[in-house]
Amino acid sequence: MTTVLAAAVEGSHPGLNITIFAIFVAITLVIVFRASRDTRTAAHYYAAGRSFSGAQNGIAISGDYLSAASFLGIAGSIAINGYDGFLYSIGFLVAWLVALLLVAEMLRNTGKFTLGDVLAFRMRQRPVRAAAATSTLVVSLFYLLAQMAGAGVLVALLLGVSGDAGQNLVIAVVGAIMIVYVLVGGMKGTTWVQIVKAVLLIAAAAAMTVWVLAEYNLNLSSLLQDAVNHGGKTGAKLLDPGVAYGKTGTTKLDFLSLALALVLGTAGLPHVLMRFYTVPSAKDARRSVVWAIGLIGLFYLFTLVLGYGAGALVGPEKIAKAPGGSNAAAPLLALELGGPWLLGFVAAVAFATILAVVAGLTITASASFAHDVYANVLKRGEAGDDRGREVLVARITAVVIGAVAIVGGILAKNQNVAFLVALAFAVAASANLPTILYTLFWKRFNTTGALCSIYGGLIVTIVLIVFSPAVSGTKTSMIKSADFHWFPLSNPGLVSIPLSFLLGWLGTMLSKEHDEAKWEEMQVRSHTGAGAEKAG
């Protein structure tokens, strides 16, 4: 396989970008190897020994959550679609209030390592754990596709790689590095990578935001007006809703569906939920969410300036023609502001973003399979944690998931990153959130209801996605050469989320199973922390 290197963007220095990225990888690998000393038991491999403070975990959560979609996709969407693009930021941020108020503290008190621990607390262990693991793997793979797609975009733009072969090669390299992070460092190493990445990402976004505003004498109104002036045919509409989602009744419904998926999806994302187990107490879990809300909210304010700044200083036409399309807005803005050096730093930060998030996703998916399926379904809780068999299975699973993510990333590399993440949110909001809320708050809820909600939500969501314009039938679909869509909405959340709640209710009412004693025990534990997993 040969790769042709050529400057993908005039003024870009691929060698410089590669060097800065290599330095970051070297530093994080040192951190990961240092953290690997404490990854022999399941508690250390999955939850870092519950040794992180609320503040540290909050920074790590923001690093886990602020993915390639946040940095590349949202900035690009704002540059092209203006107000409608910023609605991604609003949805992603508001979602944390659901996680803070309804999920974080109670989940930390009730579970041990995974979502399956919570759901199986008062239900039949094996079927519910198998369902939770299936859901976790599906959501994680959807999210991984988005991150790998972002890696392909960055390669084409920043390293000057032309042709599909070059992008495919570097997607494979990113996947390989991610697998090393997870195999060697476990949750502790992954968490430190996420902390470093969060600090770098927020610092880079802050510096670029101040720089853009300085170009307009710190006058946001002047920046917005300049974005309108350079917006071409849609320029006058960039400050109003409707550029992307207001053209027809269907697009308006699509936006409502997207917003619902974003707001409700976060509290069902397995890699976010798993982070609550890395702190020593429920109080720290709650504090970590507060830290995350502050940092994430600040970052999304930066994306408003970065998006409109890219539209004003680079121009939507140039962005649309660049490799990766709208995903290239932030890197092109960096090149415009600070030349090759700032572009190189932004390239490294964006790569760091992808590496940290895919590592978090991979360890979550592998932990769910090893802990829920292998240890508790196949081995019935007799896997022998002290001998490390469960951790070994988790590491093998991580390699398999990494390989699947590489192949999927290659197939999805030309999709908008923020949109792909929105699909992952739709699956999480449909399959996971109803079951979590029913488990924590509905006394009558039982195993049959949980299975109907998880499997029903998964099946409905995936079927609607497959037969939606996201996959076929439009110029921006994954499969452009075919048209087999019959569902009109690109994001299925508006239909799939209520259906999943309905299926959970229906399954519960049709079953006579009910364990009131376990419900009472869960209420005491979830609200007081009595019997919750301690640091160790």
Coordinates of C-alpha atoms in Angstrom, one line a residue:
M1 CA 0.0 0.0 0.0
T2 CA 1.5 3.3 -1.0
T3 CA 0.4 6.7 0.3
V4 CA 0.8 9.9 -1.6
L5 CA 1.8 12.8 0.6
A6 CA 0.7 16.2 -0.6
A7 CA -0.3 19.4 1.2
A8 CA -4.1 18.9 1.5
V9 CA -4.4 22.6 2.4
E10 CA -2.2 25.3 1.1
G11 CA 0.2 26.3 3.9
S12 CA -0.2 23.1 5.8
H13 CA 3.0 21.2 6.9
P14 CA 2.2 17.5 7.2
G15 CA 5.6 16.7 8.7
L16 CA 5.1 19.3 11.4
N17 CA 1.6 18.0 12.2
I18 CA 2.9 14.4 12.4
T19 CA 5.8 15.5 14.7
I20 CA 3.5 17.3 17.2
F21 CA 1.1 14.3 17.2
A22 CA 3.9 11.9 17.7
I23 CA 5.1 13.9 20.8
F24 CA 1.6 13.7 22.3
V25 CA 1.4 10.0 21.7
A26 CA 4.8 9.4 23.3
I27 CA 3.8 11.4 26.4
T28 CA 0.5 9.6 26.8
L29 CA 2.0 6.2 26.3
V30 CA 4.4 7.0 29.2
I31 CA 1.4 7.9 31.3
V32 CA -0.4 4.7 30.3
F33 CA 2.6 2.5 31.1
R34 CA 3.0 4.1 34.5
A35 CA -0.6 3.5 35.2
S36 CA -0.4 -0.1 34.1
R37 CA 1.1 -1.2 37.4
D38 CA -2.3 -1.3 39.0
T39 CA -4.4 -3.1 36.5
R40 CA -4.3 -6.7 37.7
T41 CA -7.7 -6.9 39.3
A42 CA -11.1 -6.1 37.8
A43 CA -11.7 -3.2 40.2
H44 CA -8.5 -1.5 39.0
Y45 CA -8.9 -2.4 35.3
Y46 CA -12.5 -1.3 35.1
A47 CA -12.8 1.5 37.7
A48 CA -9.2 2.5 38.4
G49 CA -9.5 1.3 42.0
R50 CA -12.1 4.1 42.5
S51 CA -9.2 6.4 43.2
F52 CA -10.1 9.6 41.3
S53 CA -11.5 12.7 43.0
G54 CA -14.7 14.4 41.9
A55 CA -12.7 17.2 40.2
Q56 CA -10.3 14.8 38.4
N57 CA -13.2 12.6 37.3
G58 CA -15.2 15.7 36.1
I59 CA -12.2 16.7 33.9
A60 CA -12.0 13.2 32.6
I61 CA -15.7 13.1 31.9
S62 CA -15.4 16.3 29.9
G63 CA -12.5 14.7 28.1
D64 CA -14.5 11.6 27.4
Y65 CA -17.6 13.6 26.3
L66 CA -16.0 16.4 24.2
S67 CA -15.3 14.1 21.3
A68 CA -14.4 14.7 17.6
A69 CA -18.1 15.6 17.1
S70 CA -17.8 18.5 19.6
F71 CA -14.5 19.9 18.2
L72 CA -14.9 19.1 14.5
G73 CA -18.5 18.5 13.8
I74 CA -20.2 21.2 15.8
A75 CA -17.8 24.0 14.8
G76 CA -18.3 22.9 11.1
S77 CA -22.1 22.7 11.5
I78 CA -22.2 26.3 13.0
A79 CA -19.9 27.6 10.2
I80 CA -22.2 26.1 7.5
N81 CA -25.7 26.2 9.2
G82 CA -25.3 29.0 11.8
Y83 CA -28.0 28.9 14.5
D84 CA -29.1 25.4 13.6
G85 CA -25.5 24.1 14.1
F86 CA -25.3 25.7 17.6
L87 CA -28.4 23.7 18.6
Y88 CA -26.1 20.6 18.7
S89 CA -24.1 22.4 21.5
I90 CA -27.3 23.2 23.4
G91 CA -28.6 19.7 23.2
F92 CA -25.3 18.1 24.3
L93 CA -25.0 20.5 27.3
V94 CA -28.6 20.4 28.5
A95 CA -28.4 16.6 28.5
W96 CA -26.1 16.7 31.5
L97 CA -28.9 18.1 33.7
V98 CA -30.7 14.8 33.2
A99 CA -27.5 12.9 34.1
L100 CA -26.9 15.1 37.2
L101 CA -30.5 15.1 38.6
L102 CA -31.7 11.6 37.8
V103 CA -28.8 9.2 37.2
A104 CA -25.3 10.0 38.6
E105 CA -25.6 9.6 42.3
M106 CA -28.1 6.7 42.3
L107 CA -26.1 4.8 39.7
R108 CA -22.9 5.1 41.7
N109 CA -24.6 3.8 44.8
T110 CA -26.3 0.9 43.1
G111 CA -23.7 -0.5 40.6
K112 CA -20.2 -1.9 40.7
F113 CA -18.6 -1.6 37.2
T114 CA -21.2 -1.6 34.5
L115 CA -24.8 -0.7 33.5
G116 CA -25.6 -4.4 33.9
D117 CA -24.9 -4.3 37.6
V118 CA -27.6 -1.7 38.1
L119 CA -30.2 -3.4 36.0
A120 CA -29.6 -6.8 37.5
F121 CA -29.8 -5.6 41.1
R122 CA -33.5 -6.5 41.5
M123 CA -34.0 -8.7 38.4
R124 CA -32.9 -12.0 37.0
Q125 CA -29.2 -11.7 36.5
R126 CA -28.4 -13.6 33.3
P127 CA -31.0 -12.3 30.8
V128 CA -30.7 -8.7 32.0
R129 CA -26.9 -8.7 32.0
A130 CA -26.9 -10.2 28.5
A131 CA -29.3 -7.5 27.3
A132 CA -27.3 -4.7 28.9
A133 CA -24.1 -5.9 27.4
T134 CA -25.7 -6.1 23.9
S135 CA -26.9 -2.5 24.2
T136 CA -23.5 -1.3 25.5
L137 CA -21.7 -2.9 22.6
V138 CA -24.1 -1.5 20.0
V139 CA -24.0 2.1 21.4
S140 CA -20.2 1.9 21.8
L141 CA -19.7 0.7 18.2
F142 CA -21.9 3.5 16.8
Y143 CA -19.9 6.1 18.8
L144 CA -16.6 4.5 17.7
L145 CA -17.7 4.9 14.0
A146 CA -18.0 8.6 14.6
Q147 CA -14.5 8.9 16.2
M148 CA -12.9 6.8 13.5
A149 CA -14.6 8.9 10.8
G150 CA -13.1 12.0 12.4
A151 CA -9.7 10.4 12.3
G152 CA -10.0 9.9 8.6
V153 CA -11.0 13.5 8.1
L154 CA -8.1 14.8 10.1
V155 CA -5.7 12.7 8.2
A156 CA -6.8 13.9 4.8
L157 CA -6.7 17.5 5.9
L158 CA -3.8 17.8 8.3
L159 CA -1.3 15.2 7.1
G160 CA -1.8 15.8 3.4
V161 CA -2.8 12.2 2.7
S162 CA -4.5 11.9 -0.6
G163 CA -6.7 8.9 -1.6
D164 CA -8.7 6.4 0.4
A165 CA -5.8 4.2 1.0
G166 CA -3.9 6.8 3.0
Q167 CA -7.0 7.6 5.2
N168 CA -7.6 3.9 5.7
L169 CA -4.0 3.4 6.8
V170 CA -4.1 6.1 9.5
I171 CA -7.5 5.1 10.8
A172 CA -5.9 1.7 11.4
V173 CA -2.9 3.4 13.1
V174 CA -5.3 5.3 15.4
G175 CA -7.1 2.1 16.2
A176 CA -3.9 0.3 17.1
I177 CA -2.7 3.1 19.4
M178 CA -6.1 3.1 21.1
I179 CA -5.9 -0.7 21.7
V180 CA -2.5 -0.2 23.3
Y181 CA -4.0 2.4 25.7
V182 CA -6.8 0.0 26.8
L183 CA -4.7 -3.2 27.0
V184 CA -1.9 -1.6 29.0
G185 CA -3.4 1.2 31.1
G186 CA -6.9 0.0 31.8
M187 CA -9.3 2.6 33.2
K188 CA -6.6 4.4 35.1
G189 CA -4.4 5.0 32.1
T190 CA -7.4 5.9 30.0
T191 CA -8.6 8.4 32.6
W192 CA -5.3 10.2 32.7
V193 CA -5.2 10.4 28.9
Q194 CA -8.7 11.9 29.0
I195 CA -7.6 14.4 31.6
V196 CA -4.6 15.5 29.6
K197 CA -6.7 15.7 26.4
A198 CA -9.4 17.7 28.1
V199 CA -7.0 20.3 29.4
L200 CA -5.3 20.6 25.9
L201 CA -8.7 20.8 24.1
I202 CA -10.2 23.4 26.3
A203 CA -7.0 25.4 26.3
A204 CA -6.8 25.3 22.5
A205 CA -10.4 26.2 22.1
A206 CA -10.0 29.1 24.5
A207 CA -6.9 30.4 22.8
M208 CA -8.6 30.3 19.4
T209 CA -11.7 31.9 20.7
V210 CA -9.8 34.9 22.2
W211 CA -7.8 35.1 19.0
V212 CA -10.9 35.2 16.8
L213 CA -12.6 37.8 19.0
A214 CA -9.4 39.9 19.0
E215 CA -9.7 40.1 15.2
Y216 CA -12.9 41.9 15.8
N217 CA -11.8 44.0 18.8
L218 CA -13.7 41.6 21.2
N219 CA -17.0 42.6 19.5
L220 CA -19.1 39.5 19.0
S221 CA -21.7 41.5 17.0
S222 CA -19.0 42.4 14.4
L223 CA -18.0 38.8 14.2
L224 CA -21.5 37.6 13.6
Q225 CA -22.1 40.3 11.0
D226 CA -18.9 39.3 9.1
A227 CA -20.0 35.7 9.1
V228 CA -23.3 36.8 7.5
N229 CA -21.4 38.9 5.0
H230 CA -19.2 35.9 3.9
G231 CA -22.0 33.3 4.1
G232 CA -22.9 33.4 0.4
K233 CA -26.5 32.5 -0.4
T234 CA -27.4 31.4 3.2
G235 CA -25.5 34.3 4.9
A236 CA -28.5 36.3 5.8
K237 CA -30.1 33.3 7.4
L238 CA -27.1 32.2 9.6
L239 CA -28.4 34.0 12.7
D240 CA -31.9 32.6 12.3
P241 CA -33.3 29.1 12.8
G242 CA -34.2 27.1 9.7
V243 CA -31.0 26.8 7.5
A244 CA -30.7 23.1 8.1
Y245 CA -33.9 22.0 9.7
G246 CA -36.6 24.5 8.8
K247 CA -37.2 24.0 5.1
T248 CA -40.1 21.5 5.4
G249 CA -42.3 19.9 8.0
T250 CA -40.2 16.8 7.8
T251 CA -36.9 18.6 8.5
K252 CA -38.6 20.4 11.5
L253 CA -39.6 17.0 12.9
D254 CA -36.1 15.7 12.2
F255 CA -34.7 18.5 14.3
L256 CA -37.1 17.8 17.1
S257 CA -36.1 14.1 16.9
L258 CA -32.4 15.0 17.0
A259 CA -32.9 17.3 20.0
L260 CA -34.7 14.6 21.9
A261 CA -32.0 12.1 21.2
L262 CA -29.2 14.5 22.3
V263 CA -30.9 15.6 25.5
L264 CA -31.9 12.1 26.7
G265 CA -29.0 10.2 25.2
T266 CA -26.2 11.3 27.5
A267 CA -27.7 9.7 30.6
G268 CA -27.8 6.4 28.7
L269 CA -24.3 6.4 27.2
P270 CA -22.4 3.4 28.7
H271 CA -18.9 5.1 28.6
V272 CA -20.3 8.1 30.5
L273 CA -22.1 6.0 33.0
M274 CA -19.0 3.9 33.7
R275 CA -17.1 7.0 34.7
F276 CA -19.2 7.3 37.8
Y277 CA -17.6 4.1 39.2
T278 CA -14.1 5.6 39.2
V279 CA -14.8 7.8 42.2
P280 CA -14.9 6.7 45.9
S281 CA -18.4 7.8 46.7
A282 CA -21.8 9.1 45.3
K283 CA -20.9 12.6 46.6
D284 CA -17.8 12.5 44.3
A285 CA -20.0 11.2 41.4
R286 CA -22.3 14.2 41.8
R287 CA -19.4 16.6 42.2
S288 CA -17.7 15.2 39.0
V289 CA -20.9 15.9 37.0
V290 CA -20.9 19.5 38.3
W291 CA -17.3 19.9 37.1
A292 CA -18.2 18.3 33.8
I293 CA -21.2 20.6 33.3
G294 CA -19.0 23.7 33.9
L295 CA -16.2 22.6 31.6
I296 CA -18.4 21.3 28.9
G297 CA -20.6 24.4 29.0
L298 CA -17.6 26.7 28.7
F299 CA -16.3 24.7 25.7
Y300 CA -19.6 24.9 23.9
L301 CA -19.6 28.7 24.3
F302 CA -16.2 28.6 22.5
T303 CA -17.7 26.5 19.7
L304 CA -20.1 29.4 18.9
V305 CA -17.2 31.8 18.3
L306 CA -15.1 29.1 16.5
G307 CA -18.0 28.2 14.2
Y308 CA -18.9 31.7 13.2
G309 CA -15.2 32.6 13.2
A310 CA -14.6 29.9 10.6
G311 CA -17.5 31.1 8.6
A312 CA -16.3 34.7 8.7
L313 CA -12.5 34.2 8.2
V314 CA -12.4 31.1 6.1
G315 CA -15.8 31.1 4.4
P316 CA -18.3 28.3 4.0
E317 CA -17.4 27.7 0.4
K318 CA -13.8 26.9 1.2
I319 CA -14.8 24.8 4.1
A320 CA -17.2 22.8 2.0
K321 CA -14.5 22.1 -0.6
A322 CA -11.9 21.0 1.9
P323 CA -11.2 17.3 2.6
G324 CA -13.8 16.2 5.2
G325 CA -16.2 19.1 4.3
S326 CA -17.7 20.8 7.3
N327 CA -15.5 18.8 9.7
A328 CA -12.6 20.8 8.5
A329 CA -13.8 24.1 9.8
A330 CA -11.9 24.3 13.1
P331 CA -8.5 23.2 11.6
L332 CA -8.9 25.6 8.7
L333 CA -9.6 28.4 11.1
A334 CA -6.4 27.5 13.0
L335 CA -4.4 27.7 9.8
E336 CA -6.0 31.1 9.0
L337 CA -5.2 32.5 12.5
G338 CA -1.8 31.1 13.4
G339 CA -0.4 29.3 10.3
P340 CA 1.1 25.9 10.3
W341 CA 2.2 25.9 14.0
L342 CA -1.3 26.5 15.3
L343 CA -2.7 24.1 12.8
G344 CA -0.2 21.5 14.0
F345 CA -1.2 22.0 17.6
V346 CA -4.9 21.8 16.8
A347 CA -4.2 18.7 14.7
A348 CA -2.5 17.1 17.8
V349 CA -5.4 18.1 20.1
A350 CA -8.0 16.7 17.6
F351 CA -6.0 13.4 17.4
A352 CA -5.8 13.4 21.2
T353 CA -9.5 13.9 21.3
I354 CA -10.2 10.9 19.1
L355 CA -7.7 8.7 20.9
A356 CA -9.0 9.4 24.4
V357 CA -12.6 9.0 23.4
V358 CA -12.1 5.7 21.5
A359 CA -10.1 4.4 24.4
G360 CA -12.9 5.2 26.8
L361 CA -15.5 3.6 24.5
T362 CA -13.4 0.5 24.0
I363 CA -12.7 -0.2 27.7
T364 CA -16.4 0.3 28.4
A365 CA -17.5 -2.2 25.8
S366 CA -14.9 -4.7 26.7
A367 CA -15.7 -4.4 30.4
S368 CA -19.4 -4.9 29.7
F369 CA -18.7 -8.1 27.8
A370 CA -16.2 -9.5 30.2
H371 CA -18.0 -8.6 33.4
D372 CA -21.6 -9.1 32.4
V373 CA -21.5 -11.8 29.7
Y374 CA -18.3 -13.8 30.6
A375 CA -18.2 -13.5 34.4
N376 CA -21.9 -13.4 35.3
V377 CA -23.7 -15.1 32.4
L378 CA -21.3 -17.8 31.1
K379 CA -19.4 -18.4 34.4
R380 CA -22.3 -17.5 36.7
G381 CA -20.2 -15.2 38.9
E382 CA -17.3 -17.7 39.3
A383 CA -14.8 -16.3 36.9
G384 CA -12.1 -16.0 39.5
D385 CA -11.3 -12.2 39.7
D386 CA -8.2 -12.8 41.8
R387 CA -6.6 -14.9 39.0
G388 CA -7.3 -12.2 36.4
R389 CA -9.4 -14.3 34.0
E390 CA -12.1 -11.7 33.7
V391 CA -9.5 -9.0 33.0
L392 CA -7.9 -11.2 30.4
V393 CA -11.2 -11.7 28.6
A394 CA -11.8 -7.9 28.7
R395 CA -8.4 -7.3 27.1
I396 CA -9.1 -9.9 24.3
T397 CA -12.5 -8.2 23.8
A398 CA -10.8 -4.8 23.5
V399 CA -8.7 -6.1 20.6
V400 CA -11.7 -7.5 18.8
I401 CA -13.7 -4.3 19.3
G402 CA -10.7 -2.2 18.1
A403 CA -10.5 -4.2 14.9
V404 CA -14.3 -3.8 14.3
A405 CA -14.0 -0.1 14.9
I406 CA -11.2 0.2 12.4
V407 CA -13.2 -1.5 9.7
G408 CA -16.4 0.5 10.5
G409 CA -14.4 3.8 10.6
I410 CA -13.1 3.1 7.1
L411 CA -16.6 2.6 5.8
A412 CA -18.0 5.7 7.5
K413 CA -15.1 8.1 7.1
N414 CA -17.0 10.5 4.8
Q415 CA -20.0 11.1 7.2
N416 CA -20.5 14.2 9.3
V417 CA -19.0 13.3 12.7
A418 CA -21.6 15.2 14.8
F419 CA -24.4 13.4 12.9
L420 CA -22.9 9.9 13.5
V421 CA -22.7 10.7 17.2
A422 CA -26.3 11.8 17.2
L423 CA -27.3 8.3 16.0
A424 CA -25.4 6.8 18.9
F425 CA -27.3 9.1 21.3
A426 CA -30.6 7.9 19.7
V427 CA -29.7 4.3 20.4
A428 CA -28.6 5.1 24.0
A429 CA -31.7 7.1 24.7
S430 CA -34.0 4.4 23.3
A431 CA -32.4 1.2 24.6
N432 CA -30.7 2.3 27.9
L433 CA -32.4 5.4 29.4
P434 CA -36.0 4.0 29.7
T435 CA -34.6 0.9 31.4
I436 CA -32.4 2.9 33.8
L437 CA -35.2 5.2 34.8
Y438 CA -37.8 2.4 35.2
T439 CA -35.3 0.4 37.3
L440 CA -34.5 3.3 39.6
F441 CA -37.9 4.8 40.0
W442 CA -40.7 2.3 39.2
K443 CA -41.5 -0.3 41.9
R444 CA -43.5 -2.6 39.5
F445 CA -40.7 -2.8 36.9
N446 CA -39.4 -6.3 36.3
T447 CA -37.1 -8.5 34.1
T448 CA -39.6 -8.9 31.2
G449 CA -40.1 -5.1 31.1
A450 CA -36.3 -4.6 31.0
L451 CA -35.8 -7.0 28.2
C452 CA -38.6 -5.5 26.2
S453 CA -37.3 -2.0 26.7
I454 CA -33.7 -2.8 25.8
Y455 CA -34.1 -5.3 23.0
G456 CA -37.2 -3.5 21.7
G457 CA -35.5 -0.1 21.8
L458 CA -32.4 -1.5 20.1
I459 CA -34.3 -3.2 17.3
V460 CA -36.7 -0.3 16.6
T461 CA -33.9 2.3 16.5
I462 CA -31.6 0.2 14.3
V463 CA -34.3 -0.7 11.9
L464 CA -35.4 3.0 11.6
I465 CA -31.8 4.1 11.1
V466 CA -31.2 1.5 8.4
F467 CA -34.3 2.5 6.4
S468 CA -33.8 6.3 7.0
P469 CA -32.2 9.0 4.7
A470 CA -29.1 8.6 6.9
V471 CA -28.3 5.4 5.1
S472 CA -29.7 5.7 1.6
G473 CA -31.7 7.9 -0.7
T474 CA -29.9 11.3 -0.5
K475 CA -26.7 12.9 -1.6
T476 CA -25.4 12.8 2.0
S477 CA -26.4 9.2 2.8
M478 CA -23.9 6.5 3.7
I479 CA -24.9 4.5 0.6
K480 CA -25.3 7.1 -2.2
S481 CA -25.9 4.6 -5.0
A482 CA -29.1 3.0 -3.5
D483 CA -32.4 4.1 -2.2
F484 CA -34.3 1.8 0.1
H485 CA -35.4 4.3 2.8
W486 CA -39.1 4.6 3.8
F487 CA -38.7 6.2 7.2
P488 CA -38.5 10.0 6.6
L489 CA -36.4 11.1 9.6
S490 CA -32.6 10.9 9.7
N491 CA -32.6 10.6 13.5
P492 CA -35.2 8.1 14.8
G493 CA -35.4 9.5 18.4
L494 CA -38.8 11.0 18.2
V495 CA -40.3 7.6 17.4
S496 CA -37.9 5.1 19.0
I497 CA -37.6 6.7 22.5
P498 CA -41.4 6.8 23.3
L499 CA -41.8 3.3 21.8
S500 CA -39.0 2.0 24.1
F501 CA -40.7 3.5 27.2
L502 CA -44.0 2.0 26.0
L503 CA -42.4 -1.5 25.4
G504 CA -40.9 -1.4 28.9
W505 CA -44.3 -0.6 30.4
L506 CA -46.1 -3.2 28.3
G507 CA -43.6 -5.9 29.1
T508 CA -43.8 -5.2 32.8
M509 CA -47.6 -5.2 32.9
L510 CA -47.8 -8.5 31.0
S511 CA -45.5 -10.2 33.5
K512 CA -46.5 -11.2 37.0
E513 CA -42.9 -11.1 38.3
H514 CA -42.3 -8.7 41.1
D515 CA -39.7 -8.6 43.9
E516 CA -40.7 -6.0 46.4
A517 CA -38.0 -6.8 48.9
K518 CA -35.3 -6.1 46.3
W519 CA -37.0 -2.9 45.3
E520 CA -36.9 -1.7 49.0
E521 CA -33.3 -2.7 49.3
M522 CA -32.4 -0.8 46.1
Q523 CA -34.2 2.3 47.3
V524 CA -32.2 2.4 50.5
R525 CA -28.9 1.7 48.7
S526 CA -29.5 4.2 45.8
H527 CA -30.5 7.1 48.1
T528 CA -28.2 6.5 51.1
G529 CA -25.2 4.7 49.6
A530 CA -25.5 1.9 52.2
G531 CA -23.8 -1.1 50.8
A532 CA -22.4 0.7 47.8
E533 CA -19.0 -0.3 46.4
K534 CA -16.2 1.4 48.2
A535 CA -12.8 2.6 47.0
G536 CA -10.2 -0.2 46.8

